[in-house]
Every structure is written in structure tokens, then in C-alpha cells.
Amino acid sequence: MIWQFLVNGLITGMIYGLVALGFAIVYNTTRIFHIAYAAVYMVAGYFLLYFFRTVGLPLYLGVLLAIAGTIAVGLATEVLVYSPLVRRNSSSNVIMVSSIGAMIIIINVVAMLFGNETKILNPGISGTISFGTLLVTHTQLFQFFSALIIFVLFFLFLKYSQFGIKTRAYRDDPVLSEVMGTNTLRLKRTLFMLSSFFAAVASCLIAYDVGMNPYVGMPILLNAVVALIIGGVGRFEAPVLGGLIIGILQSFVVYFASARWQDAVTFSLLIIFLLLRPQGILGEKTRTV
Amino acid sequence: MDYILHLIILINIYVIITTSTNLMVGLVNMLSLGQAAFYGIGAYLSVLALMVFNWPLIPALLFAMAGTGLISLLIAFPSLRLKGDYFVLATLGFQLIVFTVLYNWISVTRGPFGIPGIPSPQLFGAIQISGLRSYLALSSVLAVLVVFLFYHLIHSPFGRALRGVRDDELSMKALGKNVTALKIQAFAISSSFIAIAGFLYATYVSYIDPTSFNLDESIFILSAVIVGGLGNVRGPVVGALLIILLPEALRFIGLPDSIAANLRQIIYGLALILLMRYRPQGLAGTYAIK
């Protein structure tokens, strides 16, 4: 029985890791606390709902268009909200407040267009595969392997591609990387698009499983932020590790206590880490802002 | 007419909330996303004093203030070691923990069912505070008192020290001020004043449940303070007026309620973005957050 919870936690953790990695791609490099990411995540589900259910396109095409639409929304937050503030050297608090503003706007526009209630994408019940005593649904398997493939590709890219090297250079020293001739504005916007891509994939995977409402982004963003902090800000593998830890931990909270206490445990863990080990598990001293 | 009285009472409650929040955000530059948690703790402690201890108004109010102030120390001590984003995160974590506890500790708080039938408090054993008019009087007196105290606090040596911490923490340390102590005091004072709003809300509405004190409410409070303005007495009052009267203005235009609620939120969001870009001190404030 406990193994079943471990597997469920692991799969949820992969999704958390995906969302957290998307958040980290922006936070590790630009130090923008991208709260609007919650809304960017949520928008993907609604794009999928629109293209798949309303327009009636096949699922794979719907997902592709949803990802494209989400990337556009994510990029828009950068261009319209963050860029002008960064240009005038605004502080992190100013940027965070604007980000909250952007999140509120996106959520309420979606709520106006689609309504506040929960929408379901896939009314059927997913089939299951059993490994001995373990039961895994097809959707869960698909979630696990999509996340895994994306992680592997991303870390290979980060290590070997020109883009990955530039990204790490920019993270370590933005000024120096600009001096060395990197077009940092373009790099930053590419990173925002990549981050939105991660959110879109995770969002579609979850939306297909359990549906969506305009407010689904915030809880998952909060889990992602906790994953990032306990994993360690600055390293890209950290949010994945943090996501897995939180997914498994929450699953065990359900097993040993009750699902009601998941949030309390998660955020107590956040506060413990902020106090005792603010650099996270993989702790690397990061540049101060 | 009764409706206008109701609006004035709500404005008074929000003036107390925004003024207290301004003490943290506007005077010390501590951006907190946990204000609704303190508001909620104040409300639940008031209910405890009124319904379980059967205390009259003044002891119950003081109990709620003192209790909230003490609980705020739990989060103030640890979180003040953190800076910037991490401080905001710590207050946000606290907000979510408090909400989960209020929501799930059903044997004590009745969780999602809420607490109905909160009795009207008694003043001096003789006057029963119930009905719109007495709440209008009570909330106005308390709101004016809070604003008055805040005005004097800004201009007192303590307020000057807080602004010093806000503007140049290092220099304040060099001058021999205990910066951490100042911040903790500001945190505790702000939280215990928010408890007054919790007390008023709980007794006025005579029903509370945790959803009035969730993260959305915290974000709402912070937006109100920032839109109104930071660092002086006027700003928070303007903020409170705006957030209570804007929905009425939208209703006056004749928008259906379902759209009006979302449209209102969109206006807040837009106001936050535009103000941060062009007027970071808010509509009527003097201090631009940094």
C-alpha cells in the first residue's frame, strides 16, 4: 500500500518538478519573481479546452496550439510588464507587485470568457496498468514519461548547446555575459518562452487528467516555489529534486494523516528551509541581488 | 440609507486594515502577503473572547489585539532574517499555514462551516452594540483612533527610526539602533492593529469562516495599500475608499454582477501594473516601494 503512495507521489512530483523548473528558468537567471507564472500555467489548460473541445481539433493539435498560445502569453508578460520595469532598475518588490497585477488580470479575463466553474476535458476514466500490486493509470504513465523526456532533453541542452552555455553564463554573471557579446534581451525572452513551455506542458497533462478552473495556477505555483527553495535556488536540477521531494512528502501526508494537512506540511517545510538552509539542499552560494 | 451606513462601516474596517499594513509596507518596507492571516487570527480570537469567555467589548478587543500581536512574533522573529523575495515568501507561507489550520482544525474553529451567531459585544456592562448605527459609531471611533495613532506614530521618534531603517538600514545600524528590534516592534504593532479590524468584522457580520481570510484577501489588502499609497496617513485611507466604493461605482453603471466582479479585479490588476510603472508611491502616498 505504501508503495502505491510512493509511486503516486513520484508522478505528482515529476509534474511539480516540471512546473518548478519552468519557474526556476526565469528566477535563476533574471531574479524576476514571476508570480504571473501561475496564470500562464492556468491559461494553457483553457487554450487546450478551447482548441480541443470548442473548436474540435484532434488532441495532439490542440496541445500544440495550447503550448503556442501559452508561450505567447508568457512572452507578453515579459515584454509588457517586466521589461519596462527592469529597464528603469526597479526593485524586486516593485516587480513582484506588478507580477501580482498581471496574474490578477489574466485570471479574471479567463474567468470572464470561460466562467468561474471547473471544466472537464476528458469525461472518461483512464485505464490502468498493474505492476504486481501497484496500479498506475495510463494518464499517469504518460505524465511520467513526458516529464522524464523533457527533463533529459533540457539538461542535455543546458549542458551542451550554445543556448545552454549562454543561459548558464547569464545566470552566473549577467553583466559579464552581456559584455561578452550575448544578446541578453533576446536570451531573456527565449528563457521566458521556454519557461512558459514547461508550464504549458505540465498544465495540459494535469488539465487532461482532472480538469481546470481559473484559479488552479496559484496552488501549483506555490508548490513549485517551495520545490525551488528546498531544492536550492541557482541550480537547474534543484527544482526537479525539490518537486520530487514535495510530491512524495505530500503523498505520505495523505497516507499517514489526511489530504487536508498537505498544505500545512508543505509550507512548514518552506519556512523551516528558509530559516535553517535558505540556499536549499543542493545549496550553492548565489549572487546577491 | 442603511446601505450607505453599511458601506461606511466596511470602509472603516478597511481603513484600519490598510493603515496597519502601511505601517509594515510603507514605513519599514516589509512587503507582507500574510495580512489576512492576522486579520483572521484577530477575528477568531475575538470570537473566543466573546463566545467562550463571555467577555465584554473592551477586554475582548484587547485580548484579540494582544493575542494577535504575540502570534505575529512567531513569524516575525524568524522571517526578519530574510530579505526581499524570501521575506515575502515567509509571510506567504505563514498565510497558507494559518488558513489551513483555521480550515481544518474543525474541533476548534468549526473549519469550513464557520462560526455563526457571534453575539454583539457589551460596552461598560450597559450598552449593547448591535444594529447599524451602533456599529457605525464603534467602527468610526476605532478607525479614527487608529488613524490618529498612526499619524502620531509617523511623527514620533519611533516612526522616524522606522523610516530610517526603511531608507538606509546600514546607517541606522551604524548609529547604534537595534534594527531587528525596531522591525519586530513594527510587525507586532501592525498585526495587533489589524486584529481590531478582525474584531469589528466578526461582531458586525456575526459570522466568520476561513475563506474571508485566505491568500486572495491578503493580495487584495496589499493591492489596496499600494494603490492608495504608502508612507503617509492619507494613502491607506484613499486605498480603503477606492476598494470599497469601486464595486459600487461599477454596479451604478449597471454591469451585471457576474462580469462586474471580474472587471473589478482586472481594474485592480491594471492599477497595480500602471502604478508600479509610473507612480510607485501610489495615488496619495509619499513613499515609493523599493
PDB file of N, CA and C in Angstrom, chain A residues 27 31 33 35 79-81 84-85 88 90-105 108-109 111-112 116 215 218 222 225 229 233 260-261 263-264 267-268 270-271 274-276 278, chain B residues 29-31 33 75 78-79 81-82 84-86 88-90 92-94 96-97 100-101 104-106 215-216 219 222-223 226 258-259 261-263 265-266 268-270 272-273 276-278 280 289-290:
ATOM      1  N   TYR A  27      13.602  32.505 -12.643  1.00  0.00           N
ATOM      2  CA  TYR A  27      14.093  33.079 -11.383  1.00  0.00           C
ATOM      3  C   TYR A  27      15.613  32.962 -11.266  1.00  0.00           C
ATOM      4  N   ARG A  31      16.132  36.724 -11.849  1.00  0.00           N
ATOM      5  CA  ARG A  31      15.728  37.114 -10.499  1.00  0.00           C
ATOM      6  C   ARG A  31      14.369  37.818 -10.491  1.00  0.00           C
ATOM      7  N   PHE A  33      10.625  37.434  -9.781  1.00  0.00           N
ATOM      8  CA  PHE A  33       9.743  36.510  -9.083  1.00  0.00           C
ATOM      9  C   PHE A  33       8.427  36.478  -9.849  1.00  0.00           C
ATOM     10  N   ILE A  35       5.293  35.732 -10.448  1.00  0.00           N
ATOM     11  CA  ILE A  35       4.047  35.215  -9.871  1.00  0.00           C
ATOM     12  C   ILE A  35       3.000  34.996 -10.963  1.00  0.00           C
ATOM     13  N   VAL A  79       7.363  41.197 -22.026  1.00  0.00           N
ATOM     14  CA  VAL A  79       7.500  42.395 -22.861  1.00  0.00           C
ATOM     15  C   VAL A  79       6.709  43.565 -22.271  1.00  0.00           C
ATOM     16  N   LEU A  80       5.467  43.284 -21.813  1.00  0.00           N
ATOM     17  CA  LEU A  80       4.603  44.385 -21.400  1.00  0.00           C
ATOM     18  C   LEU A  80       4.813  44.776 -19.935  1.00  0.00           C
ATOM     19  N   VAL A  81       5.130  43.807 -19.078  1.00  0.00           N
ATOM     20  CA  VAL A  81       5.169  44.112 -17.647  1.00  0.00           C
ATOM     21  C   VAL A  81       6.599  44.229 -17.116  1.00  0.00           C
ATOM     22  N   PRO A  84       9.765  46.929 -19.101  1.00  0.00           N
ATOM     23  CA  PRO A  84       9.845  48.357 -18.780  1.00  0.00           C
ATOM     24  C   PRO A  84      10.361  48.606 -17.364  1.00  0.00           C
ATOM     25  N   LEU A  85      10.042  47.697 -16.435  1.00  0.00           N
ATOM     26  CA  LEU A  85      10.487  47.889 -15.051  1.00  0.00           C
ATOM     27  C   LEU A  85      11.972  47.600 -14.917  1.00  0.00           C
ATOM     28  N   ARG A  88      14.164  50.398 -16.014  1.00  0.00           N
ATOM     29  CA  ARG A  88      14.404  51.505 -15.097  1.00  0.00           C
ATOM     30  C   ARG A  88      14.880  51.023 -13.727  1.00  0.00           C
ATOM     31  N   SER A  90      13.943  48.812 -11.522  1.00  0.00           N
ATOM     32  CA  SER A  90      13.021  48.716 -10.398  1.00  0.00           C
ATOM     33  C   SER A  90      13.464  47.598  -9.460  1.00  0.00           C
ATOM     34  N   SER A  91      13.049  47.715  -8.193  1.00  0.00           N
ATOM     35  CA  SER A  91      13.459  46.727  -7.204  1.00  0.00           C
ATOM     36  C   SER A  91      12.630  45.463  -7.338  1.00  0.00           C
ATOM     37  N   SER A  92      13.056  44.420  -6.631  1.00  0.00           N
ATOM     38  CA  SER A  92      12.357  43.139  -6.748  1.00  0.00           C
ATOM     39  C   SER A  92      10.928  43.244  -6.212  1.00  0.00           C
ATOM     40  N   ASN A  93      10.711  44.084  -5.181  1.00  0.00           N
ATOM     41  CA  ASN A  93       9.350  44.226  -4.663  1.00  0.00           C
ATOM     42  C   ASN A  93       8.419  44.861  -5.690  1.00  0.00           C
ATOM     43  N   VAL A  94       8.916  45.870  -6.397  1.00  0.00           N
ATOM     44  CA  VAL A  94       8.100  46.533  -7.430  1.00  0.00           C
ATOM     45  C   VAL A  94       7.724  45.531  -8.510  1.00  0.00           C
ATOM     46  N   ILE A  95       8.708  44.722  -8.920  1.00  0.00           N
ATOM     47  CA  ILE A  95       8.454  43.739  -9.970  1.00  0.00           C
ATOM     48  C   ILE A  95       7.461  42.701  -9.478  1.00  0.00           C
ATOM     49  N   MET A  96       7.593  42.299  -8.206  1.00  0.00           N
ATOM     50  CA  MET A  96       6.677  41.288  -7.677  1.00  0.00           C
ATOM     51  C   MET A  96       5.244  41.818  -7.643  1.00  0.00           C
ATOM     52  N   VAL A  97       5.068  43.058  -7.232  1.00  0.00           N
ATOM     53  CA  VAL A  97       3.718  43.635  -7.180  1.00  0.00           C
ATOM     54  C   VAL A  97       3.118  43.719  -8.586  1.00  0.00           C
ATOM     55  N   SER A  98       3.924  44.134  -9.569  1.00  0.00           N
ATOM     56  CA  SER A  98       3.409  44.184 -10.943  1.00  0.00           C
ATOM     57  C   SER A  98       3.028  42.800 -11.415  1.00  0.00           C
ATOM     58  N   SER A  99       3.825  41.821 -11.010  1.00  0.00           N
ATOM     59  CA  SER A  99       3.558  40.454 -11.419  1.00  0.00           C
ATOM     60  C   SER A  99       2.220  39.988 -10.845  1.00  0.00           C
ATOM     61  N   ILE A 100       1.961  40.359  -9.590  1.00  0.00           N
ATOM     62  CA  ILE A 100       0.665  40.038  -8.994  1.00  0.00           C
ATOM     63  C   ILE A 100      -0.445  40.675  -9.818  1.00  0.00           C
ATOM     64  N   GLY A 101      -0.227  41.937 -10.231  1.00  0.00           N
ATOM     65  CA  GLY A 101      -1.212  42.632 -11.062  1.00  0.00           C
ATOM     66  C   GLY A 101      -1.480  41.882 -12.355  1.00  0.00           C
ATOM     67  N   ALA A 102      -0.399  41.442 -13.012  1.00  0.00           N
ATOM     68  CA  ALA A 102      -0.552  40.716 -14.279  1.00  0.00           C
ATOM     69  C   ALA A 102      -1.315  39.423 -14.053  1.00  0.00           C
ATOM     70  N   MET A 103      -1.009  38.734 -12.939  1.00  0.00           N
ATOM     71  CA  MET A 103      -1.695  37.481 -12.649  1.00  0.00           C
ATOM     72  C   MET A 103      -3.197  37.717 -12.477  1.00  0.00           C
ATOM     73  N   ILE A 104      -3.537  38.764 -11.704  1.00  0.00           N
ATOM     74  CA  ILE A 104      -4.946  39.064 -11.465  1.00  0.00           C
ATOM     75  C   ILE A 104      -5.665  39.321 -12.783  1.00  0.00           C
ATOM     76  N   ILE A 105      -5.013  40.092 -13.666  1.00  0.00           N
ATOM     77  CA  ILE A 105      -5.659  40.425 -14.944  1.00  0.00           C
ATOM     78  C   ILE A 105      -5.916  39.166 -15.760  1.00  0.00           C
ATOM     79  N   ASN A 108      -8.684  36.888 -14.380  1.00  0.00           N
ATOM     80  CA  ASN A 108     -10.049  37.393 -14.483  1.00  0.00           C
ATOM     81  C   ASN A 108     -10.530  37.507 -15.915  1.00  0.00           C
ATOM     82  N   VAL A 109      -9.593  37.721 -16.846  1.00  0.00           N
ATOM     83  CA  VAL A 109     -10.002  37.699 -18.248  1.00  0.00           C
ATOM     84  C   VAL A 109     -10.489  36.301 -18.613  1.00  0.00           C
ATOM     85  N   ALA A 111     -11.630  34.082 -16.522  1.00  0.00           N
ATOM     86  CA  ALA A 111     -12.881  33.826 -15.808  1.00  0.00           C
ATOM     87  C   ALA A 111     -14.058  34.477 -16.514  1.00  0.00           C
ATOM     88  N   MET A 112     -13.816  35.656 -17.099  1.00  0.00           N
ATOM     89  CA  MET A 112     -14.894  36.336 -17.828  1.00  0.00           C
ATOM     90  C   MET A 112     -15.278  35.568 -19.084  1.00  0.00           C
ATOM     91  N   ASN A 116     -16.327  30.854 -13.966  1.00  0.00           N
ATOM     92  CA  ASN A 116     -15.528  30.522 -12.789  1.00  0.00           C
ATOM     93  C   ASN A 116     -15.523  29.036 -12.462  1.00  0.00           C
ATOM     94  N   TYR A 215      -8.554  29.293 -11.179  1.00  0.00           N
ATOM     95  CA  TYR A 215      -7.719  29.533 -10.001  1.00  0.00           C
ATOM     96  C   TYR A 215      -6.748  28.397  -9.720  1.00  0.00           C
ATOM     97  N   MET A 218      -2.423  29.144  -8.855  1.00  0.00           N
ATOM     98  CA  MET A 218      -1.765  29.586  -7.619  1.00  0.00           C
ATOM     99  C   MET A 218      -1.288  28.423  -6.750  1.00  0.00           C
ATOM    100  N   LEU A 222       2.649  27.754  -5.912  1.00  0.00           N
ATOM    101  CA  LEU A 222       3.193  27.757  -4.550  1.00  0.00           C
ATOM    102  C   LEU A 222       4.001  26.492  -4.296  1.00  0.00           C
ATOM    103  N   VAL A 225       7.266  26.882  -6.052  1.00  0.00           N
ATOM    104  CA  VAL A 225       8.202  27.778  -5.372  1.00  0.00           C
ATOM    105  C   VAL A 225       8.847  27.057  -4.189  1.00  0.00           C
ATOM    106  N   ILE A 229      12.815  26.400  -3.624  1.00  0.00           N
ATOM    107  CA  ILE A 229      13.571  26.837  -2.455  1.00  0.00           C
ATOM    108  C   ILE A 229      14.243  25.658  -1.761  1.00  0.00           C
ATOM    109  N   VAL A 233      18.000  27.512  -4.905  1.00  0.00           N
ATOM    110  CA  VAL A 233      17.959  28.492  -5.984  1.00  0.00           C
ATOM    111  C   VAL A 233      19.325  28.553  -6.652  1.00  0.00           C
ATOM    112  N   ARG A 260      -5.999  16.835   4.024  1.00  0.00           N
ATOM    113  CA  ARG A 260      -6.261  18.199   4.482  1.00  0.00           C
ATOM    114  C   ARG A 260      -4.995  18.885   4.977  1.00  0.00           C
ATOM    115  N   TRP A 261      -4.029  18.104   5.441  1.00  0.00           N
ATOM    116  CA  TRP A 261      -2.851  18.726   6.056  1.00  0.00           C
ATOM    117  C   TRP A 261      -1.686  18.882   5.097  1.00  0.00           C
ATOM    118  N   ASP A 263      -1.055  21.087   2.703  1.00  0.00           N
ATOM    119  CA  ASP A 263      -0.538  22.454   2.578  1.00  0.00           C
ATOM    120  C   ASP A 263       0.230  22.872   3.817  1.00  0.00           C
ATOM    121  N   ALA A 264      -0.335  22.551   4.988  1.00  0.00           N
ATOM    122  CA  ALA A 264       0.334  22.953   6.227  1.00  0.00           C
ATOM    123  C   ALA A 264       1.725  22.337   6.291  1.00  0.00           C
ATOM    124  N   PHE A 267       4.113  24.035   3.605  1.00  0.00           N
ATOM    125  CA  PHE A 267       4.602  25.385   3.875  1.00  0.00           C
ATOM    126  C   PHE A 267       5.382  25.468   5.175  1.00  0.00           C
ATOM    127  N   SER A 268       5.144  24.510   6.084  1.00  0.00           N
ATOM    128  CA  SER A 268       6.019  24.444   7.250  1.00  0.00           C
ATOM    129  C   SER A 268       7.426  24.075   6.793  1.00  0.00           C
ATOM    130  N   LEU A 270       8.690  24.795   3.933  1.00  0.00           N
ATOM    131  CA  LEU A 270       9.255  26.011   3.317  1.00  0.00           C
ATOM    132  C   LEU A 270       9.867  26.899   4.389  1.00  0.00           C
ATOM    133  N   ILE A 271       9.105  27.132   5.473  1.00  0.00           N
ATOM    134  CA  ILE A 271       9.606  28.057   6.492  1.00  0.00           C
ATOM    135  C   ILE A 271      10.834  27.476   7.183  1.00  0.00           C
ATOM    136  N   LEU A 274      13.670  28.072   4.809  1.00  0.00           N
ATOM    137  CA  LEU A 274      14.041  29.489   4.728  1.00  0.00           C
ATOM    138  C   LEU A 274      14.888  29.872   5.933  1.00  0.00           C
ATOM    139  N   LEU A 275      14.586  29.270   7.073  1.00  0.00           N
ATOM    140  CA  LEU A 275      15.313  29.636   8.286  1.00  0.00           C
ATOM    141  C   LEU A 275      16.647  28.939   8.393  1.00  0.00           C
ATOM    142  N   LEU A 276      16.634  27.614   8.173  1.00  0.00           N
ATOM    143  CA  LEU A 276      17.823  26.844   8.506  1.00  0.00           C
ATOM    144  C   LEU A 276      18.763  26.667   7.324  1.00  0.00           C
ATOM    145  N   PRO A 278      18.573  28.416   3.795  1.00  0.00           N
ATOM    146  CA  PRO A 278      17.943  29.186   2.716  1.00  0.00           C
ATOM    147  C   PRO A 278      18.542  28.897   1.352  1.00  0.00           C
TER     148      PRO A 278
ATOM    149  N   ASN B  29       9.151  49.066   4.748  1.00  0.00           N
ATOM    150  CA  ASN B  29       9.412  48.330   3.516  1.00  0.00           C
ATOM    151  C   ASN B  29       9.456  46.830   3.726  1.00  0.00           C
ATOM    152  N   MET B  30       8.505  46.309   4.525  1.00  0.00           N
ATOM    153  CA  MET B  30       8.379  44.866   4.649  1.00  0.00           C
ATOM    154  C   MET B  30       7.106  44.472   3.914  1.00  0.00           C
ATOM    155  N   LEU B  31       7.265  43.957   2.699  1.00  0.00           N
ATOM    156  CA  LEU B  31       6.111  43.584   1.876  1.00  0.00           C
ATOM    157  C   LEU B  31       5.543  42.290   2.430  1.00  0.00           C
ATOM    158  N   LEU B  33       2.596  39.336   2.531  1.00  0.00           N
ATOM    159  CA  LEU B  33       1.423  38.674   1.944  1.00  0.00           C
ATOM    160  C   LEU B  33       0.715  37.841   2.997  1.00  0.00           C
ATOM    161  N   ILE B  75       6.142  34.539  13.641  1.00  0.00           N
ATOM    162  CA  ILE B  75       6.625  34.635  12.270  1.00  0.00           C
ATOM    163  C   ILE B  75       7.601  35.812  12.131  1.00  0.00           C
ATOM    164  N   PRO B  78      11.585  34.742  13.057  1.00  0.00           N
ATOM    165  CA  PRO B  78      12.339  34.053  12.013  1.00  0.00           C
ATOM    166  C   PRO B  78      12.398  34.811  10.684  1.00  0.00           C
ATOM    167  N   SER B  79      11.271  35.426  10.245  1.00  0.00           N
ATOM    168  CA  SER B  79      11.248  35.934   8.871  1.00  0.00           C
ATOM    169  C   SER B  79      12.104  37.186   8.697  1.00  0.00           C
ATOM    170  N   ARG B  81      15.010  37.679   9.414  1.00  0.00           N
ATOM    171  CA  ARG B  81      16.382  37.409   8.974  1.00  0.00           C
ATOM    172  C   ARG B  81      16.444  37.353   7.456  1.00  0.00           C
ATOM    173  N   LEU B  82      15.267  37.298   6.825  1.00  0.00           N
ATOM    174  CA  LEU B  82      15.240  37.136   5.375  1.00  0.00           C
ATOM    175  C   LEU B  82      15.039  38.478   4.695  1.00  0.00           C
ATOM    176  N   GLY B  84      13.982  40.694   0.953  1.00  0.00           N
ATOM    177  CA  GLY B  84      13.385  40.729  -0.384  1.00  0.00           C
ATOM    178  C   GLY B  84      12.361  39.630  -0.601  1.00  0.00           C
ATOM    179  N   ASP B  85      12.543  38.891  -1.707  1.00  0.00           N
ATOM    180  CA  ASP B  85      11.609  37.846  -2.099  1.00  0.00           C
ATOM    181  C   ASP B  85      11.403  36.828  -0.978  1.00  0.00           C
ATOM    182  N   TYR B  86      12.474  36.519  -0.253  1.00  0.00           N
ATOM    183  CA  TYR B  86      12.380  35.462   0.748  1.00  0.00           C
ATOM    184  C   TYR B  86      11.521  35.894   1.917  1.00  0.00           C
ATOM    185  N   VAL B  88       8.933  37.959   1.661  1.00  0.00           N
ATOM    186  CA  VAL B  88       7.561  37.857   1.155  1.00  0.00           C
ATOM    187  C   VAL B  88       7.106  36.401   1.181  1.00  0.00           C
ATOM    188  N   LEU B  89       8.014  35.507   0.775  1.00  0.00           N
ATOM    189  CA  LEU B  89       7.679  34.081   0.772  1.00  0.00           C
ATOM    190  C   LEU B  89       7.365  33.563   2.169  1.00  0.00           C
ATOM    191  N   ALA B  90       8.129  34.017   3.153  1.00  0.00           N
ATOM    192  CA  ALA B  90       7.892  33.542   4.519  1.00  0.00           C
ATOM    193  C   ALA B  90       6.512  33.986   4.992  1.00  0.00           C
ATOM    194  N   LEU B  92       4.014  34.651   3.105  1.00  0.00           N
ATOM    195  CA  LEU B  92       3.043  33.904   2.310  1.00  0.00           C
ATOM    196  C   LEU B  92       2.871  32.490   2.866  1.00  0.00           C
ATOM    197  N   GLY B  93       3.985  31.860   3.250  1.00  0.00           N
ATOM    198  CA  GLY B  93       3.906  30.539   3.864  1.00  0.00           C
ATOM    199  C   GLY B  93       3.089  30.573   5.139  1.00  0.00           C
ATOM    200  N   PHE B  94       3.314  31.620   5.938  1.00  0.00           N
ATOM    201  CA  PHE B  94       2.564  31.772   7.186  1.00  0.00           C
ATOM    202  C   PHE B  94       1.071  31.915   6.897  1.00  0.00           C
ATOM    203  N   LEU B  96      -0.620  30.759   4.386  1.00  0.00           N
ATOM    204  CA  LEU B  96      -1.209  29.489   3.958  1.00  0.00           C
ATOM    205  C   LEU B  96      -1.334  28.519   5.122  1.00  0.00           C
ATOM    206  N   ILE B  97      -0.356  28.539   6.033  1.00  0.00           N
ATOM    207  CA  ILE B  97      -0.437  27.646   7.194  1.00  0.00           C
ATOM    208  C   ILE B  97      -1.609  28.061   8.073  1.00  0.00           C
ATOM    209  N   THR B 100      -4.836  26.990   6.486  1.00  0.00           N
ATOM    210  CA  THR B 100      -5.057  25.537   6.584  1.00  0.00           C
ATOM    211  C   THR B 100      -5.486  25.153   7.991  1.00  0.00           C
ATOM    212  N   VAL B 101      -4.855  25.765   8.992  1.00  0.00           N
ATOM    213  CA  VAL B 101      -5.213  25.431  10.374  1.00  0.00           C
ATOM    214  C   VAL B 101      -6.654  25.868  10.660  1.00  0.00           C
ATOM    215  N   ASN B 104      -8.996  23.453   8.775  1.00  0.00           N
ATOM    216  CA  ASN B 104      -9.001  22.018   9.047  1.00  0.00           C
ATOM    217  C   ASN B 104      -9.076  21.629  10.514  1.00  0.00           C
ATOM    218  N   TRP B 105      -8.835  22.565  11.413  1.00  0.00           N
ATOM    219  CA  TRP B 105      -8.860  22.241  12.833  1.00  0.00           C
ATOM    220  C   TRP B 105     -10.315  22.348  13.290  1.00  0.00           C
ATOM    221  N   ILE B 106     -11.122  21.421  12.780  1.00  0.00           N
ATOM    222  CA  ILE B 106     -12.573  21.585  12.866  1.00  0.00           C
ATOM    223  C   ILE B 106     -13.073  21.582  14.303  1.00  0.00           C
ATOM    224  N   LEU B 215      -5.498  33.651   1.046  1.00  0.00           N
ATOM    225  CA  LEU B 215      -4.423  34.348   0.345  1.00  0.00           C
ATOM    226  C   LEU B 215      -4.968  35.448  -0.560  1.00  0.00           C
ATOM    227  N   ASP B 216      -6.120  35.206  -1.192  1.00  0.00           N
ATOM    228  CA  ASP B 216      -6.698  36.230  -2.067  1.00  0.00           C
ATOM    229  C   ASP B 216      -6.965  37.516  -1.295  1.00  0.00           C
ATOM    230  N   ILE B 219      -3.734  39.320  -0.810  1.00  0.00           N
ATOM    231  CA  ILE B 219      -3.331  40.014  -2.032  1.00  0.00           C
ATOM    232  C   ILE B 219      -4.180  41.270  -2.215  1.00  0.00           C
ATOM    233  N   LEU B 222      -2.999  43.962   0.187  1.00  0.00           N
ATOM    234  CA  LEU B 222      -1.744  44.556  -0.267  1.00  0.00           C
ATOM    235  C   LEU B 222      -1.992  45.473  -1.463  1.00  0.00           C
ATOM    236  N   SER B 223      -2.842  45.039  -2.405  1.00  0.00           N
ATOM    237  CA  SER B 223      -3.124  45.908  -3.556  1.00  0.00           C
ATOM    238  C   SER B 223      -3.783  47.194  -3.102  1.00  0.00           C
ATOM    239  N   ILE B 226      -1.178  49.493  -1.720  1.00  0.00           N
ATOM    240  CA  ILE B 226      -0.245  50.003  -2.721  1.00  0.00           C
ATOM    241  C   ILE B 226      -0.944  50.969  -3.674  1.00  0.00           C
ATOM    242  N   SER B 258     -22.015  39.278 -12.372  1.00  0.00           N
ATOM    243  CA  SER B 258     -21.022  38.255 -12.696  1.00  0.00           C
ATOM    244  C   SER B 258     -19.822  38.865 -13.397  1.00  0.00           C
ATOM    245  N   ILE B 259     -20.075  39.802 -14.313  1.00  0.00           N
ATOM    246  CA  ILE B 259     -18.970  40.447 -15.023  1.00  0.00           C
ATOM    247  C   ILE B 259     -18.309  41.484 -14.129  1.00  0.00           C
ATOM    248  N   ALA B 261     -17.683  41.583 -10.984  1.00  0.00           N
ATOM    249  CA  ALA B 261     -16.686  41.066 -10.046  1.00  0.00           C
ATOM    250  C   ALA B 261     -15.348  40.875 -10.742  1.00  0.00           C
ATOM    251  N   ASN B 262     -15.377  40.268 -11.938  1.00  0.00           N
ATOM    252  CA  ASN B 262     -14.125  40.051 -12.663  1.00  0.00           C
ATOM    253  C   ASN B 262     -13.534  41.362 -13.162  1.00  0.00           C
ATOM    254  N   LEU B 263     -14.413  42.243 -13.639  1.00  0.00           N
ATOM    255  CA  LEU B 263     -13.936  43.519 -14.171  1.00  0.00           C
ATOM    256  C   LEU B 263     -13.234  44.329 -13.085  1.00  0.00           C
ATOM    257  N   GLN B 265     -11.643  43.156 -10.510  1.00  0.00           N
ATOM    258  CA  GLN B 265     -10.320  42.568 -10.299  1.00  0.00           C
ATOM    259  C   GLN B 265      -9.354  43.023 -11.394  1.00  0.00           C
ATOM    260  N   ILE B 266      -9.863  43.064 -12.631  1.00  0.00           N
ATOM    261  CA  ILE B 266      -8.994  43.471 -13.737  1.00  0.00           C
ATOM    262  C   ILE B 266      -8.538  44.917 -13.527  1.00  0.00           C
ATOM    263  N   TYR B 268      -8.137  46.404 -10.626  1.00  0.00           N
ATOM    264  CA  TYR B 268      -7.081  46.387  -9.601  1.00  0.00           C
ATOM    265  C   TYR B 268      -5.747  45.972 -10.201  1.00  0.00           C
ATOM    266  N   GLY B 269      -5.788  44.894 -10.995  1.00  0.00           N
ATOM    267  CA  GLY B 269      -4.548  44.372 -11.569  1.00  0.00           C
ATOM    268  C   GLY B 269      -3.871  45.411 -12.443  1.00  0.00           C
ATOM    269  N   LEU B 270      -4.695  46.054 -13.284  1.00  0.00           N
ATOM    270  CA  LEU B 270      -4.168  47.087 -14.177  1.00  0.00           C
ATOM    271  C   LEU B 270      -3.603  48.249 -13.367  1.00  0.00           C
ATOM    272  N   LEU B 272      -2.343  48.150 -10.390  1.00  0.00           N
ATOM    273  CA  LEU B 272      -1.062  47.763  -9.799  1.00  0.00           C
ATOM    274  C   LEU B 272       0.071  47.925 -10.803  1.00  0.00           C
ATOM    275  N   ILE B 273      -0.162  47.399 -12.020  1.00  0.00           N
ATOM    276  CA  ILE B 273       0.909  47.448 -13.021  1.00  0.00           C
ATOM    277  C   ILE B 273       1.243  48.889 -13.392  1.00  0.00           C
ATOM    278  N   MET B 276       2.928  50.796 -10.489  1.00  0.00           N
ATOM    279  CA  MET B 276       4.314  50.390 -10.285  1.00  0.00           C
ATOM    280  C   MET B 276       5.203  51.028 -11.344  1.00  0.00           C
ATOM    281  N   ARG B 277       4.650  51.187 -12.537  1.00  0.00           N
ATOM    282  CA  ARG B 277       5.485  51.726 -13.600  1.00  0.00           C
ATOM    283  C   ARG B 277       5.607  53.243 -13.510  1.00  0.00           C
ATOM    284  N   TYR B 278       4.466  53.931 -13.286  1.00  0.00           N
ATOM    285  CA  TYR B 278       4.506  55.390 -13.397  1.00  0.00           C
ATOM    286  C   TYR B 278       4.449  56.116 -12.065  1.00  0.00           C
ATOM    287  N   PRO B 280       5.117  54.698  -8.359  1.00  0.00           N
ATOM    288  CA  PRO B 280       5.275  53.618  -7.371  1.00  0.00           C
ATOM    289  C   PRO B 280       4.910  54.022  -5.951  1.00  0.00           C
ATOM    290  N   ILE B 289       7.759  52.141  -3.033  1.00  0.00           N
ATOM    291  CA  ILE B 289       8.374  50.918  -2.510  1.00  0.00           C
ATOM    292  C   ILE B 289       9.612  50.555  -3.311  1.00  0.00           C
ATOM    293  N   LYS B 290      10.541  49.952  -2.605  1.00  0.00           N
ATOM    294  CA  LYS B 290      11.770  49.547  -3.290  1.00  0.00           C
ATOM    295  C   LYS B 290      12.213  48.175  -2.866  1.00  0.00           C
TER     296      LYS B 290
END
